[in-house]
Short mmCIF file of C-alpha atoms and ligand atoms in Angstrom, two decimals:
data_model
loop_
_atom_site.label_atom_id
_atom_site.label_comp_id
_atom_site.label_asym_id
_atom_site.label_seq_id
_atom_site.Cartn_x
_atom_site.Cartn_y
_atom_site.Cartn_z
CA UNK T 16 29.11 -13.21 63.95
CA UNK T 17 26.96 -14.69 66.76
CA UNK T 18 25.57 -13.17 69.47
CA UNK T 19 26.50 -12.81 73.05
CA UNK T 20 23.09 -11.97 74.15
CA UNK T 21 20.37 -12.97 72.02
CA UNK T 22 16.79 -11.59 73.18
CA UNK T 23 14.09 -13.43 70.98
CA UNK T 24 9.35 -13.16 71.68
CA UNK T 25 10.15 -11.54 74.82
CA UNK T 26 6.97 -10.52 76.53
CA UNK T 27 5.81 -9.39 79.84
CA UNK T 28 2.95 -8.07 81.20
CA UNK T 29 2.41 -5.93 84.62
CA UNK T 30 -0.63 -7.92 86.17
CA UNK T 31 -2.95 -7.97 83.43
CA UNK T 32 -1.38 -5.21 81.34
CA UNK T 33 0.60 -6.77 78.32
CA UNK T 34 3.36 -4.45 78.28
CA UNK T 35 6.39 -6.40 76.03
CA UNK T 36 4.92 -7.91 72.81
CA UNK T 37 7.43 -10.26 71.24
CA UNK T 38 10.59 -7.96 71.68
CA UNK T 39 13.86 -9.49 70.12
CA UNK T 40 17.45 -7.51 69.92
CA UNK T 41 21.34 -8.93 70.13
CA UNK T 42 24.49 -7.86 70.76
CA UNK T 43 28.04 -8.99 70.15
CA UNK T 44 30.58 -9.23 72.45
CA UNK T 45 32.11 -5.64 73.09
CA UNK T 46 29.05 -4.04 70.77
CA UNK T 47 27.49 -0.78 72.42
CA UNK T 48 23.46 -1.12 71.39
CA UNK T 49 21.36 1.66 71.89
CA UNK T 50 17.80 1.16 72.70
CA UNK T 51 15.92 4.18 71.94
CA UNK T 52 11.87 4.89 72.35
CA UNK T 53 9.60 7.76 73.82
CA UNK T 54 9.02 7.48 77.28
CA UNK T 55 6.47 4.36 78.22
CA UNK T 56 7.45 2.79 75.07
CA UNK T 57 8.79 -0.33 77.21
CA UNK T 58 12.68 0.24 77.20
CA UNK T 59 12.86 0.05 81.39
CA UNK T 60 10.74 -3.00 81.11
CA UNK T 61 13.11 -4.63 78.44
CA UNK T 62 16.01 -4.51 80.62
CA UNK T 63 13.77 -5.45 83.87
CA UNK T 64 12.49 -8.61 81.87
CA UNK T 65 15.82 -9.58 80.80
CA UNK T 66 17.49 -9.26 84.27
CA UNK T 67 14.66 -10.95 85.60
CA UNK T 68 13.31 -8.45 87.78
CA UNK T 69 9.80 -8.68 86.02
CA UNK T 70 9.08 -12.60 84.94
CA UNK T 71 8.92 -12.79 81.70
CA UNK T 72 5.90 -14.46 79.86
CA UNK T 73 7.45 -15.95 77.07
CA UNK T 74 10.37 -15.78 74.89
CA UNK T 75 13.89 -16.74 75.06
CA UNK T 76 17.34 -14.72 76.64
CA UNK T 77 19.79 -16.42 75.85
CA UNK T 78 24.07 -15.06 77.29
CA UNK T 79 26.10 -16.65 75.22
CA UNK T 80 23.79 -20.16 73.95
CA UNK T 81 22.21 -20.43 77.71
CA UNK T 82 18.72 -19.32 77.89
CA UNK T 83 17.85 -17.44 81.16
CA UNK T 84 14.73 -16.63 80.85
CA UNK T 85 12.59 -17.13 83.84
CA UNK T 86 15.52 -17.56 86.33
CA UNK T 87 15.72 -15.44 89.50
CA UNK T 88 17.55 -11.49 89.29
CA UNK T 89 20.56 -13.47 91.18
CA UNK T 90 21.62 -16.03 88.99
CA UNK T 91 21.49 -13.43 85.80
CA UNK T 92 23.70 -11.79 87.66
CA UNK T 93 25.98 -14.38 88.38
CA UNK T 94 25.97 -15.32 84.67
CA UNK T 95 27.92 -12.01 83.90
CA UNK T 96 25.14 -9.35 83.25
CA UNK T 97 24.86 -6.08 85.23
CA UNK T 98 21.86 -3.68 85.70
CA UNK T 99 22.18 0.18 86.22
CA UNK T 100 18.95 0.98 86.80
CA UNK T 101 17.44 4.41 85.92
CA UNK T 102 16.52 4.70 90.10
CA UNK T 103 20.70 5.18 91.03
CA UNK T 104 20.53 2.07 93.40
CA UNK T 105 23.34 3.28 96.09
CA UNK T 106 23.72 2.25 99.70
CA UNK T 107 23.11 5.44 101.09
CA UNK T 108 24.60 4.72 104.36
CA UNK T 109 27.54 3.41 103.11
CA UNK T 110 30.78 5.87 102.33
CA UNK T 111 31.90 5.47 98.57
CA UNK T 112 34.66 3.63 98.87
CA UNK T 113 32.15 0.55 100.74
CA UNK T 114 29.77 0.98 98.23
CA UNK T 115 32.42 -0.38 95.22
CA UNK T 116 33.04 -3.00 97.39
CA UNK T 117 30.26 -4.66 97.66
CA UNK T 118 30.13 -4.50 93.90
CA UNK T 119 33.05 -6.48 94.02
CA UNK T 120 32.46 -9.96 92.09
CA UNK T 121 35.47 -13.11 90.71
CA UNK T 122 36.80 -12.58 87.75
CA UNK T 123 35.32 -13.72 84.82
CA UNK T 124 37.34 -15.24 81.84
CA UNK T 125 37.31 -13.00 78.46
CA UNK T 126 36.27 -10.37 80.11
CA UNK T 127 38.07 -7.19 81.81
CA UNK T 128 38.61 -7.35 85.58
CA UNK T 129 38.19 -3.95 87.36
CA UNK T 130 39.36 -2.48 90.62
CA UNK T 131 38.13 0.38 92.62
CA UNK T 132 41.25 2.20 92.03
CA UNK T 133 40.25 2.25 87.86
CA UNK T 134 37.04 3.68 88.80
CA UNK T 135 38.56 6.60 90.82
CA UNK T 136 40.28 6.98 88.02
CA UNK T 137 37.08 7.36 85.81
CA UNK T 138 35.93 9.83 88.46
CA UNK T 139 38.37 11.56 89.95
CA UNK T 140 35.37 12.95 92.34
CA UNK T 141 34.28 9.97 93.89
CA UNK T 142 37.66 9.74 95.07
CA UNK T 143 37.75 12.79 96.78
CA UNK T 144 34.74 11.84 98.49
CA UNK T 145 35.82 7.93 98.70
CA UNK T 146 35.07 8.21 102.68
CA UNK T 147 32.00 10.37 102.43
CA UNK T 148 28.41 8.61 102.88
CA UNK T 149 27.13 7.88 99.59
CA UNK T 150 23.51 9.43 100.57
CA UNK T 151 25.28 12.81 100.43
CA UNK T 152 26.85 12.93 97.30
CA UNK T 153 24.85 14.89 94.23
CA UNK T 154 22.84 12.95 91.55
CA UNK T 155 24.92 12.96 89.01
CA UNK T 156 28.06 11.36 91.47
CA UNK T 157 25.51 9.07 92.48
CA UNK T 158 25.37 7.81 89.01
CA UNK T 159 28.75 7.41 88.74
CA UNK T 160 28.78 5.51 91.64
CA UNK T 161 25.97 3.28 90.40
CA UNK T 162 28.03 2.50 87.40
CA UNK T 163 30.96 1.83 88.88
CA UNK T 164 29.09 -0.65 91.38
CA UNK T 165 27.86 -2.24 88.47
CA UNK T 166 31.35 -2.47 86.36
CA UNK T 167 33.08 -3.91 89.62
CA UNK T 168 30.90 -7.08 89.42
CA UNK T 169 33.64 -7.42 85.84
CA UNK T 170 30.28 -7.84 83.44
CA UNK T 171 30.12 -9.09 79.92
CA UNK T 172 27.48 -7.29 79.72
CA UNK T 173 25.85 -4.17 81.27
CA UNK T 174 22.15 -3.13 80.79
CA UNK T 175 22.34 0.80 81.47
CA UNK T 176 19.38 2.74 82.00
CA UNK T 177 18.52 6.57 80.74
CA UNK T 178 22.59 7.32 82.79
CA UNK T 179 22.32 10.66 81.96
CA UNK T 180 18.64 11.47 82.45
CA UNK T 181 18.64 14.73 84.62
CA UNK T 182 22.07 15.21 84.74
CA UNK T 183 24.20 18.34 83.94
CA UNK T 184 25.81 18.93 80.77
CA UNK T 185 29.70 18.49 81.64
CA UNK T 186 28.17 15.27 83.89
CA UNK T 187 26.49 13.98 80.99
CA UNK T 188 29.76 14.22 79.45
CA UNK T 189 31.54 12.91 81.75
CA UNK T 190 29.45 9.76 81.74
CA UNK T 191 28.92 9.16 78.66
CA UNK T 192 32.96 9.11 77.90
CA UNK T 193 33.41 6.18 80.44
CA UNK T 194 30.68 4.54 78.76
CA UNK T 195 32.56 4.38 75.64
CA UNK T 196 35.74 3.61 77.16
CA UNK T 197 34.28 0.70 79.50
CA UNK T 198 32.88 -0.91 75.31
CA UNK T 199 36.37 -0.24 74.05
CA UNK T 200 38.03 -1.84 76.96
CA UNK T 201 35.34 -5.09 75.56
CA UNK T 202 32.32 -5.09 77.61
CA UNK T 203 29.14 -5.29 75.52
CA UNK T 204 26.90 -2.26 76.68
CA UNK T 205 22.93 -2.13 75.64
CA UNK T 206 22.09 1.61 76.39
CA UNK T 207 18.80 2.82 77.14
CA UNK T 208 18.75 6.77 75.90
CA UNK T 209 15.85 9.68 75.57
CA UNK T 210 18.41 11.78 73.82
CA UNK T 211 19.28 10.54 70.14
CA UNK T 212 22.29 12.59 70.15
CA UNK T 213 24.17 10.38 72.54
CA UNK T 214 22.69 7.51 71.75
CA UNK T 215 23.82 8.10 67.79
CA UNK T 216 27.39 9.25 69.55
CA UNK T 217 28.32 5.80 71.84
CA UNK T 218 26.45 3.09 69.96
CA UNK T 219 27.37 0.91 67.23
CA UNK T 220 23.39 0.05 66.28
CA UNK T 221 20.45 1.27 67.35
CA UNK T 222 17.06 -0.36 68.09
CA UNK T 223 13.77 2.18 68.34
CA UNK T 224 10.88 0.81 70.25
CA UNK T 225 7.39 1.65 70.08
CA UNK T 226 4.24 0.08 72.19
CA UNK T 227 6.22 -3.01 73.42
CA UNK T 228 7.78 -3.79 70.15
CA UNK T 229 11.27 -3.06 68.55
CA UNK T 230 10.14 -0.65 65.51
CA UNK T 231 13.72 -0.28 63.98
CA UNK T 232 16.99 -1.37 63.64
CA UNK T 233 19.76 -0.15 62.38
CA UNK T 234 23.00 1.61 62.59
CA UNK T 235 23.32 4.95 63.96
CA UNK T 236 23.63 6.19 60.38
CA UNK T 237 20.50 4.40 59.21
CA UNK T 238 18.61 6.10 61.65
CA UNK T 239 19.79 9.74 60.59
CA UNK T 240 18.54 9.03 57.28
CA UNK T 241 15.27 7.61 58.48
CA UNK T 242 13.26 10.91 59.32
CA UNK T 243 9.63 9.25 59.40
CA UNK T 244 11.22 6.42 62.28
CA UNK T 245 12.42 9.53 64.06
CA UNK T 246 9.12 11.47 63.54
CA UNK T 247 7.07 8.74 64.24
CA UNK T 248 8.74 6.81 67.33
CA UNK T 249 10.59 9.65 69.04
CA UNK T 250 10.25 12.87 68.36
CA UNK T 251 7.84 14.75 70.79
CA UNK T 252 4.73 15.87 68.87
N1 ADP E 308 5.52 -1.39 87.83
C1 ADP E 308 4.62 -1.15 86.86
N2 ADP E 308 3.31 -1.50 87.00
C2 ADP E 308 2.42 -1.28 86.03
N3 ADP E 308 2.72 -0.70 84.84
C3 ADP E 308 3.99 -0.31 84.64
C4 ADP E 308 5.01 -0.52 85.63
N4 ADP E 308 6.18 -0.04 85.14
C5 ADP E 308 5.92 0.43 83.91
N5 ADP E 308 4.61 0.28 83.60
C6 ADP E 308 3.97 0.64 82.32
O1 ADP E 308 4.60 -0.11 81.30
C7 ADP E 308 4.78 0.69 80.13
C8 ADP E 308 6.24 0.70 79.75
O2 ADP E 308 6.97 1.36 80.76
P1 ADP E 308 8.56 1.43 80.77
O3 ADP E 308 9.11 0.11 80.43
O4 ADP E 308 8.95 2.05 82.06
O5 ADP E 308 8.83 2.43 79.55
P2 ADP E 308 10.11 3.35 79.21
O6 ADP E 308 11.24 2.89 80.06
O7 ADP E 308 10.33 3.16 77.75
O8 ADP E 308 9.73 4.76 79.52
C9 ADP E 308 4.18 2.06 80.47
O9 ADP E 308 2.88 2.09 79.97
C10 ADP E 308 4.21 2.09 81.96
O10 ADP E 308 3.16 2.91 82.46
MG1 MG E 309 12.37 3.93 81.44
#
């Protein structure tokens, strides 16, 4: 089956630091990848390079056949992928409810179309604070909110990054839940995780990546029976 995104000899450097060396990874439409690593092993940069936020210095990125490498953040965006970064990007002076707006994008054929009211059905929370200023809700709501910004732009795919880092254990939950529902309902989702456990639980394959490079790949199942990848490449010594 052929790709929907196809990431091939992506690297990118930070000034003169080389920091991606020749990364590659796919995924189908409606696939959940998981991109696991130890922390500086270049997952944050991955998704960066591919949304075009850091320039990449070669390779290819190709959303279904058209190669986007080297365009501007904008026009990736326009092109159907979404970017939840790891920094919950939320318009703090904005209430909730004009926060999904603005995430608002067209529709985009073969590909769910989702409304405000769907995400406050996701998060029952956000809509009881729908007309509260988003700079005072909690971390873990302002996750939610970051997501749902994202989803509203009606993706093909989304780029998430560490959602659940620092969050609380029914949140993480919580979060991790939609995730899976927004794959079933057919967006493709490439996940950046820390912990393997939720990682193995929403994704369909796994890549590991270590110094810039993807390491492994493999299904979630592949990886459980791979204790030296685990040792080596994620496991805190
Ligand atoms: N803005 C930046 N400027 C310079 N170096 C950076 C920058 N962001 C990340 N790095 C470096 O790039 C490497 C990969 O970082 P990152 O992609 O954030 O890893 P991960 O998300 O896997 O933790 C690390 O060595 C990190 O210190
Ligand atoms: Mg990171």
């Amino acid at each position: 089956m052929t790709a929907l995104l196809e990431i091939a000899g992506l690297h990118a450097h930070y000034d003169k630091s080389h920091i991606l060396h020749g990364v590659h990874l796919s995924i189908r439409a409606g696939e959940t990848v998981s991109l696991l690593g130890r922390n500086g092993s270049g997952r944050s940069t991955t998704l960066k390079t591919i949304m075009g936020l850091v320039q990449p210095s070669a390779g290819s990125v190709r959303l279904a056949g058209v190669d986007l490498a080297g365009e501007r953040a904008f026009r990736i965006a326009r092109a159907g992928l979404a970017y939840v970064p790891e920094e919950r990007e939320i318009f703090a002076n904005l209430t909730v409810d004009e926060n999904l707006r603005i995430g608002m994008q067209a529709a985009r054929p073969g590909v769910p179309r989702w409304t405000p009211e769907q995400m406050y059905g996701y998060f029952p929370q956000l809509k009881e604070r729908r007309h509260t200023q988003a700079g005072m809700l909690s971390g873990g709501e302002q996750q939610m909110l970051t997501i749902c910004r994202s989803l509203l732009g009606n993706p093909r795919v989304m780029l998430v990054d560490e959602p659940t880092e620092g969050l609380a254990p029914r949140i993480v939950g919580v979060v991790t839940d939609v995730i899976r529902d927004i794959c079933r309902q057919g967006v493709a989702v490439l996940l950046v995780e820390q912990k393997l456990t939720i990682a193995l639980r929403v994704a369909e394959r796994v890549y590991v990546m270590g110094h810039g490079q993807i390491v492994f790949e493999g299904t979630p199942a592949s990886l459980r029976n791979a204790p030296e990848v685990r040792r080596t490449w994620l496991e805190v010594a």
